[in-house]
JSON list of C-alpha atoms in Angstrom, two decimals:
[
{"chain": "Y", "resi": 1, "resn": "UNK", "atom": "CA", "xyz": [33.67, -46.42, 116.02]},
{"chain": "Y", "resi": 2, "resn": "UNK", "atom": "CA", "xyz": [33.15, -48.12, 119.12]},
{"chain": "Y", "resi": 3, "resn": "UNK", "atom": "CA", "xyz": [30.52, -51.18, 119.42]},
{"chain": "Y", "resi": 4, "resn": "UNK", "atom": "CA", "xyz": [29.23, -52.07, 122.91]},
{"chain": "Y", "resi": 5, "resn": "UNK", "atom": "CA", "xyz": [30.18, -55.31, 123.95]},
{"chain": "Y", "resi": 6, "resn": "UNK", "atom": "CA", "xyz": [27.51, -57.34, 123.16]},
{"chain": "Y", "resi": 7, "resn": "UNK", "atom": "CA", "xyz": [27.52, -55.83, 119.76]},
{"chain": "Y", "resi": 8, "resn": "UNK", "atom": "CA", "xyz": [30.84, -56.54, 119.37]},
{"chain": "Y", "resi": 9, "resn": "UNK", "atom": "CA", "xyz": [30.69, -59.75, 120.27]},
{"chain": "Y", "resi": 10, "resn": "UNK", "atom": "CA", "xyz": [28.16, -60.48, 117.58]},
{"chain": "Y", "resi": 11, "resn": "UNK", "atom": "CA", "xyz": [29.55, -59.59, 115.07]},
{"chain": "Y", "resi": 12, "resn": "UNK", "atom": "CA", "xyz": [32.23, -61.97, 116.16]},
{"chain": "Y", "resi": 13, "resn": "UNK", "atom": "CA", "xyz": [29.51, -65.00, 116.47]},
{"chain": "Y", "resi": 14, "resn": "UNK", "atom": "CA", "xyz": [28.29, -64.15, 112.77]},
{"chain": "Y", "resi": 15, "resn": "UNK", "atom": "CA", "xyz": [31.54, -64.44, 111.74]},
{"chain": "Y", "resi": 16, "resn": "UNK", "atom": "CA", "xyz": [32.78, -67.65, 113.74]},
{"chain": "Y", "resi": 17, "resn": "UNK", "atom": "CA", "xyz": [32.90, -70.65, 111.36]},
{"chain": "Y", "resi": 18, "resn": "UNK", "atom": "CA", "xyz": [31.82, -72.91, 114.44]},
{"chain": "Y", "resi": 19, "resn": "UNK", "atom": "CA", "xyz": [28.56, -70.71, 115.06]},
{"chain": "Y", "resi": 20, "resn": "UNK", "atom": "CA", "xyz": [27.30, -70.92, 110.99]},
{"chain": "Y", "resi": 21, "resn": "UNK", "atom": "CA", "xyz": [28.15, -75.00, 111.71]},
{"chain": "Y", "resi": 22, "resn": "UNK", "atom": "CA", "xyz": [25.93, -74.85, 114.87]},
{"chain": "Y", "resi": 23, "resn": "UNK", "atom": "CA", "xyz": [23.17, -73.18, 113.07]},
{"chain": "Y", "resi": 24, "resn": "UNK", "atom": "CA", "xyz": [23.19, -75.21, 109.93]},
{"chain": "Y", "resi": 25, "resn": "UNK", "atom": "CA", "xyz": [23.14, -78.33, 110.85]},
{"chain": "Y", "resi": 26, "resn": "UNK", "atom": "CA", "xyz": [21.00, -77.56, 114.22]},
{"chain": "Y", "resi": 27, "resn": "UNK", "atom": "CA", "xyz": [23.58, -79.12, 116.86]},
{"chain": "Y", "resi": 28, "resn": "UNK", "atom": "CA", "xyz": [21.32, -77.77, 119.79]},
{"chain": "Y", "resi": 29, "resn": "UNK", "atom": "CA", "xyz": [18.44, -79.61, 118.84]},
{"chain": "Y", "resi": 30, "resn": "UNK", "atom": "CA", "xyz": [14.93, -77.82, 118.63]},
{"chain": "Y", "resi": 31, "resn": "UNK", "atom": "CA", "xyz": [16.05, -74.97, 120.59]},
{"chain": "Y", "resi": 32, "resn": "UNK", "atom": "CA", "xyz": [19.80, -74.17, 119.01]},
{"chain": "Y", "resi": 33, "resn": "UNK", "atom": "CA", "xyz": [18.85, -70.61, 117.73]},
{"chain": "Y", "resi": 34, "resn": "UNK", "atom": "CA", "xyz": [18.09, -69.58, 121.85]},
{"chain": "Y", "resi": 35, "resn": "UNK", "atom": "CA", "xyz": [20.99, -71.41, 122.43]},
{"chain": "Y", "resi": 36, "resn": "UNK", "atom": "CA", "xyz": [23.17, -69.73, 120.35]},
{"chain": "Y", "resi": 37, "resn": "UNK", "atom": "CA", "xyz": [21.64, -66.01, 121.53]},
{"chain": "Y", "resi": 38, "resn": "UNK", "atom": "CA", "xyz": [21.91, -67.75, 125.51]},
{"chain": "Y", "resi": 39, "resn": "UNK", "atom": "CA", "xyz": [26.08, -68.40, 124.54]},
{"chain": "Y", "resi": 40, "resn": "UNK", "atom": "CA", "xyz": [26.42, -64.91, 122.93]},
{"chain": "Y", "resi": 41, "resn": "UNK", "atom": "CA", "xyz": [24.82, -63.28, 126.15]},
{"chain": "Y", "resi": 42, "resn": "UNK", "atom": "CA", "xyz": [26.87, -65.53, 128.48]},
{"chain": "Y", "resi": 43, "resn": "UNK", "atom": "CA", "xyz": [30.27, -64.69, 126.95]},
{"chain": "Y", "resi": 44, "resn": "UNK", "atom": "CA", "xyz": [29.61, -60.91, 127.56]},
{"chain": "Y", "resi": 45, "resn": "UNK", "atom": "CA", "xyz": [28.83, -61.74, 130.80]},
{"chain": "Y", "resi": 46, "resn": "UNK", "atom": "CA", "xyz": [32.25, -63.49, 131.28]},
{"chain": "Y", "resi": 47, "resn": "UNK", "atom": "CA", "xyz": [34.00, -60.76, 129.52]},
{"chain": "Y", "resi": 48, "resn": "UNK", "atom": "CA", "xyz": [32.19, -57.96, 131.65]},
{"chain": "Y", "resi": 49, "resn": "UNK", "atom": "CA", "xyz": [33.71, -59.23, 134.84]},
{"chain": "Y", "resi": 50, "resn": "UNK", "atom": "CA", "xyz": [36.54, -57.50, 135.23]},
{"chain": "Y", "resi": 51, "resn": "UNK", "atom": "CA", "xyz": [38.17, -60.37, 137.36]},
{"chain": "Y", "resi": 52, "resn": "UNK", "atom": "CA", "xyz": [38.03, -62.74, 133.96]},
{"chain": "Y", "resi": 53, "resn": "UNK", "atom": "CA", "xyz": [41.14, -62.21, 132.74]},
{"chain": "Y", "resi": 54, "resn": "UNK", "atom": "CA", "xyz": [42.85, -65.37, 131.76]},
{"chain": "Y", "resi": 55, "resn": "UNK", "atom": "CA", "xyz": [41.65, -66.23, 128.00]},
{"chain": "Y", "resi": 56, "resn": "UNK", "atom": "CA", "xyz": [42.59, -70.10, 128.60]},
{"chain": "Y", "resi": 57, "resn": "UNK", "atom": "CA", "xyz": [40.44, -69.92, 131.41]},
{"chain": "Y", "resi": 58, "resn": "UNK", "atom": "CA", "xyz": [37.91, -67.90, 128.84]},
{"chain": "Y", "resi": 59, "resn": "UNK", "atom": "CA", "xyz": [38.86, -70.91, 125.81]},
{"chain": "Y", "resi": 60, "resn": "UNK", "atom": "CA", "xyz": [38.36, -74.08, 128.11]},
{"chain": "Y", "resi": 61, "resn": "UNK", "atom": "CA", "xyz": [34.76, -72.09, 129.25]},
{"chain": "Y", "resi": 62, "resn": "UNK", "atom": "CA", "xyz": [33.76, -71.48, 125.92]},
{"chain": "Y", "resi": 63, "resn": "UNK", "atom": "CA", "xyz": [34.79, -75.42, 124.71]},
{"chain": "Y", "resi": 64, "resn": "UNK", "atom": "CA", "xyz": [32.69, -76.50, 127.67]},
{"chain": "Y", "resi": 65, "resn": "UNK", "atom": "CA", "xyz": [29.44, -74.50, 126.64]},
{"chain": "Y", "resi": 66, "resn": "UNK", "atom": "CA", "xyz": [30.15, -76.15, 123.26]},
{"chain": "Y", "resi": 67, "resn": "UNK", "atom": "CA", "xyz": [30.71, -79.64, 124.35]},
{"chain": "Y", "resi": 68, "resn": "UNK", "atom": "CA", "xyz": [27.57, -79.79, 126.92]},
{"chain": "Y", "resi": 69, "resn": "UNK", "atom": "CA", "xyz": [25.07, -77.26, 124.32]},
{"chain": "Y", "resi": 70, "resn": "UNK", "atom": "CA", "xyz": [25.93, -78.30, 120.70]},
{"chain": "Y", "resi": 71, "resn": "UNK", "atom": "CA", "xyz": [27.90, -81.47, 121.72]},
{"chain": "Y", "resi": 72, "resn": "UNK", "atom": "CA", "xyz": [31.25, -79.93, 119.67]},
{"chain": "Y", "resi": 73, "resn": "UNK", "atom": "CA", "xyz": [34.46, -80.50, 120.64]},
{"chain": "Y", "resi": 74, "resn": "UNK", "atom": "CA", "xyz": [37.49, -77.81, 118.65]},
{"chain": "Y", "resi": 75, "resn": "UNK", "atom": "CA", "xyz": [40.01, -79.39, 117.29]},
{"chain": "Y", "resi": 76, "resn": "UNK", "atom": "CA", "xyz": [41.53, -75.90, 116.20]},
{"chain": "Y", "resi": 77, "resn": "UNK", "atom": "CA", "xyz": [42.47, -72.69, 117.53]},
{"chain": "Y", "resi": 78, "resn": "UNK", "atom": "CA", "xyz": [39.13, -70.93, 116.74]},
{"chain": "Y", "resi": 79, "resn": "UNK", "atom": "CA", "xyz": [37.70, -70.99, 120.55]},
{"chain": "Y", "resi": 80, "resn": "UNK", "atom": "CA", "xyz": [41.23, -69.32, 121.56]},
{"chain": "Y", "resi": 81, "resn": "UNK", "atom": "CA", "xyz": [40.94, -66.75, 119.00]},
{"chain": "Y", "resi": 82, "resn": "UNK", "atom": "CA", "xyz": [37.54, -65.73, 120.11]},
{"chain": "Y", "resi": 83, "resn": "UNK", "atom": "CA", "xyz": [37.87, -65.82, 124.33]},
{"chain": "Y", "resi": 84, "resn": "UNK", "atom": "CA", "xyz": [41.08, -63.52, 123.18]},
{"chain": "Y", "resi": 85, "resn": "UNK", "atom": "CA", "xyz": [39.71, -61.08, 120.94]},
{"chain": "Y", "resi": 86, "resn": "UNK", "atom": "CA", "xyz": [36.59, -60.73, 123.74]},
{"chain": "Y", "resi": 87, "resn": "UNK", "atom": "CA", "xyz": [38.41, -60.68, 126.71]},
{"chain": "Y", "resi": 88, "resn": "UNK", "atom": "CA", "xyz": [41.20, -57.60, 124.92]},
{"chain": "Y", "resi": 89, "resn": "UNK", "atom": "CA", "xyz": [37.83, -55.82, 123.73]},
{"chain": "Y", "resi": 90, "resn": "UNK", "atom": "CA", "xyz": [36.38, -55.91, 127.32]},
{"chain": "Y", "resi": 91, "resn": "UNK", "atom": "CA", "xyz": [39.50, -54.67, 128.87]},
{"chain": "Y", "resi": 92, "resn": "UNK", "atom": "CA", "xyz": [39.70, -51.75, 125.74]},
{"chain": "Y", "resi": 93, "resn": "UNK", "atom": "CA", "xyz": [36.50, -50.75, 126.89]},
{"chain": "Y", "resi": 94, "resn": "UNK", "atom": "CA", "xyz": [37.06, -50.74, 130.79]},
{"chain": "Y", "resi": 95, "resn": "UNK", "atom": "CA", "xyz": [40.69, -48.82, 130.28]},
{"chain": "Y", "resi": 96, "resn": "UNK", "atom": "CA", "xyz": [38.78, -46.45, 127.84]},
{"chain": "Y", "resi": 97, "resn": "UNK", "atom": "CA", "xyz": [41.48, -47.16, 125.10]},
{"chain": "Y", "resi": 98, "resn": "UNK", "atom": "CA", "xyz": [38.91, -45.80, 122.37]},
{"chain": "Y", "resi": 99, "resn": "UNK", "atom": "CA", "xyz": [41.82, -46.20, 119.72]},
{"chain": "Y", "resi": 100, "resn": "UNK", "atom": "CA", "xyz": [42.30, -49.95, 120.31]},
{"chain": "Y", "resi": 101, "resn": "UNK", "atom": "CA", "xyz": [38.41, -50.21, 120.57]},
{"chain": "Y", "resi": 102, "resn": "UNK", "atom": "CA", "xyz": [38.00, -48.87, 117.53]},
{"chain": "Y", "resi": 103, "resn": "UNK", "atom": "CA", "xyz": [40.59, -50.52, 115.66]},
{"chain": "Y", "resi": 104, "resn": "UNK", "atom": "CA", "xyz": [39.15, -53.80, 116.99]},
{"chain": "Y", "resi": 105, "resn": "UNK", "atom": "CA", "xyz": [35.76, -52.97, 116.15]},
{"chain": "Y", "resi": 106, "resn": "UNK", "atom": "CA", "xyz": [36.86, -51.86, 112.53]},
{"chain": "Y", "resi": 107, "resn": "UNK", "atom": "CA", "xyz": [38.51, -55.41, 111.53]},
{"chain": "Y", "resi": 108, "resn": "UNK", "atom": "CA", "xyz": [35.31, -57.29, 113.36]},
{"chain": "Y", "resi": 109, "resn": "UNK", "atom": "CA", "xyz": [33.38, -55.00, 110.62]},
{"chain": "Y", "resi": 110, "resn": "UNK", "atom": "CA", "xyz": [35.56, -55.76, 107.79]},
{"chain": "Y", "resi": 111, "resn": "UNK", "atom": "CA", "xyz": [35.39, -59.36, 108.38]},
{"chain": "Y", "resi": 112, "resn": "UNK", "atom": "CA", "xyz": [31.65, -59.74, 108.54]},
{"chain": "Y", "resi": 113, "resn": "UNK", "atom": "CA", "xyz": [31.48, -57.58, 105.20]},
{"chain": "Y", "resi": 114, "resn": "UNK", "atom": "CA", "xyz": [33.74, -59.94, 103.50]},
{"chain": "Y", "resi": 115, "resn": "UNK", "atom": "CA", "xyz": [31.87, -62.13, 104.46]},
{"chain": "Y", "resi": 116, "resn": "UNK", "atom": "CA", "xyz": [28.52, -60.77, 103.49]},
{"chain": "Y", "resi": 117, "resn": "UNK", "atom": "CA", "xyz": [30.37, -60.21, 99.76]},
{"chain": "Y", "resi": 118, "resn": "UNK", "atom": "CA", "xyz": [31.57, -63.79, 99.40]},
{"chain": "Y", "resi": 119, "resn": "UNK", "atom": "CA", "xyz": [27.81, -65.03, 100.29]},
{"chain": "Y", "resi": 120, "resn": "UNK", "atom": "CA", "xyz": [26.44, -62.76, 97.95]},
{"chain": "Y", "resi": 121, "resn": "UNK", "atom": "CA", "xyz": [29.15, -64.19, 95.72]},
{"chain": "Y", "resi": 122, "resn": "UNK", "atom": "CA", "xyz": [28.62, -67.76, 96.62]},
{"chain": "Y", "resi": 123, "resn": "UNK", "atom": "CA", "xyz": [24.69, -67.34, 95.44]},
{"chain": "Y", "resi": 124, "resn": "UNK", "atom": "CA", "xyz": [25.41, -65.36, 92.00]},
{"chain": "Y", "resi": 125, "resn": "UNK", "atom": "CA", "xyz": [28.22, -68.46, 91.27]},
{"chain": "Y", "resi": 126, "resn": "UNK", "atom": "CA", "xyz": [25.59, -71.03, 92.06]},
{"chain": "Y", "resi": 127, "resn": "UNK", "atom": "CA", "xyz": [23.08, -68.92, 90.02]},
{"chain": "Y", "resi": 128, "resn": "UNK", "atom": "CA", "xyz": [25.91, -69.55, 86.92]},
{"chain": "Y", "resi": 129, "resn": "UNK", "atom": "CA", "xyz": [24.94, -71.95, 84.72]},
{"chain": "Y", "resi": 130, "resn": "UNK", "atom": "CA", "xyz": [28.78, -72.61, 84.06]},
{"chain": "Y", "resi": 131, "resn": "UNK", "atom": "CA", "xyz": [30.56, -75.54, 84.79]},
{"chain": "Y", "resi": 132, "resn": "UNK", "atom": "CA", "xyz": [33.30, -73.71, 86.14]},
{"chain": "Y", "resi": 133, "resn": "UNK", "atom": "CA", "xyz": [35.05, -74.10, 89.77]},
{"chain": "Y", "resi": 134, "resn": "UNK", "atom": "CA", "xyz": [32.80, -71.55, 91.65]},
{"chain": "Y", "resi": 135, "resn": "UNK", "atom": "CA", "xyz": [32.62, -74.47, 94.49]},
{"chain": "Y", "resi": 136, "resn": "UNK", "atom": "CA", "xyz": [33.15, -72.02, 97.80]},
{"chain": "Y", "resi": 137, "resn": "UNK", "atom": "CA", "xyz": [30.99, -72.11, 101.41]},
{"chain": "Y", "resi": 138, "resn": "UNK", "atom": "CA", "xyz": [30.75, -68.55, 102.11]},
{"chain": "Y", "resi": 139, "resn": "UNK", "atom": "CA", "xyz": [33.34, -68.43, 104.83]},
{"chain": "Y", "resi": 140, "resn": "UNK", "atom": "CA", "xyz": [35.52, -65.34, 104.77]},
{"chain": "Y", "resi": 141, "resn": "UNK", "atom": "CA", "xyz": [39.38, -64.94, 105.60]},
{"chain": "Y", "resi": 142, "resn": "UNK", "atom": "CA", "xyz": [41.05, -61.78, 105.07]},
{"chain": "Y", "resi": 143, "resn": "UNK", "atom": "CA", "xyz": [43.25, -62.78, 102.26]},
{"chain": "Y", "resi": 144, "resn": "UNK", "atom": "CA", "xyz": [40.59, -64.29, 99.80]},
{"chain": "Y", "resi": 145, "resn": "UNK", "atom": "CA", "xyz": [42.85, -63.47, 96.70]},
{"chain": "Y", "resi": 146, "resn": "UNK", "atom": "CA", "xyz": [44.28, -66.52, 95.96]},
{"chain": "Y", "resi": 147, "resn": "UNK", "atom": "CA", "xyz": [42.48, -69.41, 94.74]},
{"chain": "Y", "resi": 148, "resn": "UNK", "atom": "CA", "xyz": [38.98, -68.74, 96.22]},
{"chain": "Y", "resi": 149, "resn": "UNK", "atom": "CA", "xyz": [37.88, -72.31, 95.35]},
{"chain": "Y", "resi": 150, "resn": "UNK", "atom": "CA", "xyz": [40.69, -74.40, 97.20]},
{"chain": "Y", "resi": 151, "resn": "UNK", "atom": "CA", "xyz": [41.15, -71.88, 100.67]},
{"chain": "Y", "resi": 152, "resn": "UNK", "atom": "CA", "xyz": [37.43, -71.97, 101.02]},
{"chain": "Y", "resi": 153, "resn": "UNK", "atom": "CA", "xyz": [37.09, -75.73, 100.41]},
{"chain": "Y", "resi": 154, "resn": "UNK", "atom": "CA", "xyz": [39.84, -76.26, 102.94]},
{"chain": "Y", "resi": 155, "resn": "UNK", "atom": "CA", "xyz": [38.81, -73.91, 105.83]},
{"chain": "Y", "resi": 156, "resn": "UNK", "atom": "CA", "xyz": [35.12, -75.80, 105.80]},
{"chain": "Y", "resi": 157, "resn": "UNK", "atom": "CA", "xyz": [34.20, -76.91, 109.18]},
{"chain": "Y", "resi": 158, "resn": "UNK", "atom": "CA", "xyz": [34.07, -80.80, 108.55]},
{"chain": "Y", "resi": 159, "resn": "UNK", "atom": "CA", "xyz": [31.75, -82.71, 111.36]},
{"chain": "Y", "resi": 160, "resn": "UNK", "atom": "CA", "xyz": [33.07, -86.40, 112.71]},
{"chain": "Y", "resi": 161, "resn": "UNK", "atom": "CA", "xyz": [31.86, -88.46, 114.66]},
{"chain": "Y", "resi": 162, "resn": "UNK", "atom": "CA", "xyz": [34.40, -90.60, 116.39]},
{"chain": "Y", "resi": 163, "resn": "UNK", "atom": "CA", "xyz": [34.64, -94.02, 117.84]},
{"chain": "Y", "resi": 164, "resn": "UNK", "atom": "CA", "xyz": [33.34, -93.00, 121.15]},
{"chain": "Y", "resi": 165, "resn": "UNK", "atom": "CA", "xyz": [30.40, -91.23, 119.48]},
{"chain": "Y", "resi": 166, "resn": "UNK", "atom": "CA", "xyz": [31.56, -88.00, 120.18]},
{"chain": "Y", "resi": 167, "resn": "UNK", "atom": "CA", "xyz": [30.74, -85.03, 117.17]},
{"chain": "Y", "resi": 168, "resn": "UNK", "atom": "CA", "xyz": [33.83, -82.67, 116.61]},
{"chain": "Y", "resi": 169, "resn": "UNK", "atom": "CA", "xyz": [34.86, -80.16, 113.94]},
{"chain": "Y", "resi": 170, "resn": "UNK", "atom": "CA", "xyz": [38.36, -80.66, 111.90]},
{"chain": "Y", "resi": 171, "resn": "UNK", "atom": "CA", "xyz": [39.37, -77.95, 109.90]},
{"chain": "Y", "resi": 172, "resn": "UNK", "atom": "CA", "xyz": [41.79, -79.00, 107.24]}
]
């Protein structure tokens, strides 16, 4: 199945570790929900012009809206991930490679599923009156068989605020 850009691209965004950080702790102030919906509209923009190519070029864009929006600087590969997987979408869709398109489309889907099953998860652990180590933050991965607890606990989005009084995200 093939998703329109902007589709695609949100279920990328609802997937992004970075954008569920943005929206929980409100890093665009009063107005971060438009904000985020203003930066998923943008990107397809980007991506739609068939000129924008270069996903560095797409990356250091993408860190900027972050940085001036949400006041987030990356400290991880996540913003490179994302202005890649965009930009080889877009050009899927202008070369009419349905197969890639699809395949693309397919994993996006899979992803956000996962992810929709570990919440779900998440909520019927905390439910538990157990003391076991149910401890995870919803985030998804593709491999989640091994040691939920622990790769969940480590991929977290951590906020820090530096010396200089900037806010970043470390992923450990």
């Amino acid at each position: 199945m093939v998703l329109p850009l902007d589709e695609y691209v949100d279920k990328l965004f609802k997937v992004w570790d970075i954008i569920d950080f943005i929206k929980t702790r409100n890093c665009g102030g009063d107005e971060t929900k438009e904000k985020v919906e203003w930066f998923k509209e943008v990107c397809v923009e980007y991506a739609s012009d068939k000129d924008n190519t270069d996903a560095m070029e797409f990356t250091d864009w993408i860190e900027t809206i972050l940085n001036d929006e949400f006041n987030i600087l990356l400290e991880e590969d996540s913003g490179v991930v994302l202005a890649t997987k965009i930009l080889k979408y877009s050009d899927a869709l202008r070369k009419k490679d349905e197969k890639l398109a699809t395949e693309m489309a397919e994993d996006a889907l899979k992803i956000l599923k996962e992810r929709k099953s570990d919440s779900q998860s998440k909520r019927q652990v905390e439910g538990d009156s157990d003391d076991e180590d149910g401890t995870t933050d919803g985030s998804s991965d593709e491999e989640m068989e091994v040691d939920e607890g622990k790769e969940k606990k480590e991929r977290q989005p951590k906020q820090v605020t530096d010396d200089d009084g900037w806010t970043t995200i470390q992923r450990h």
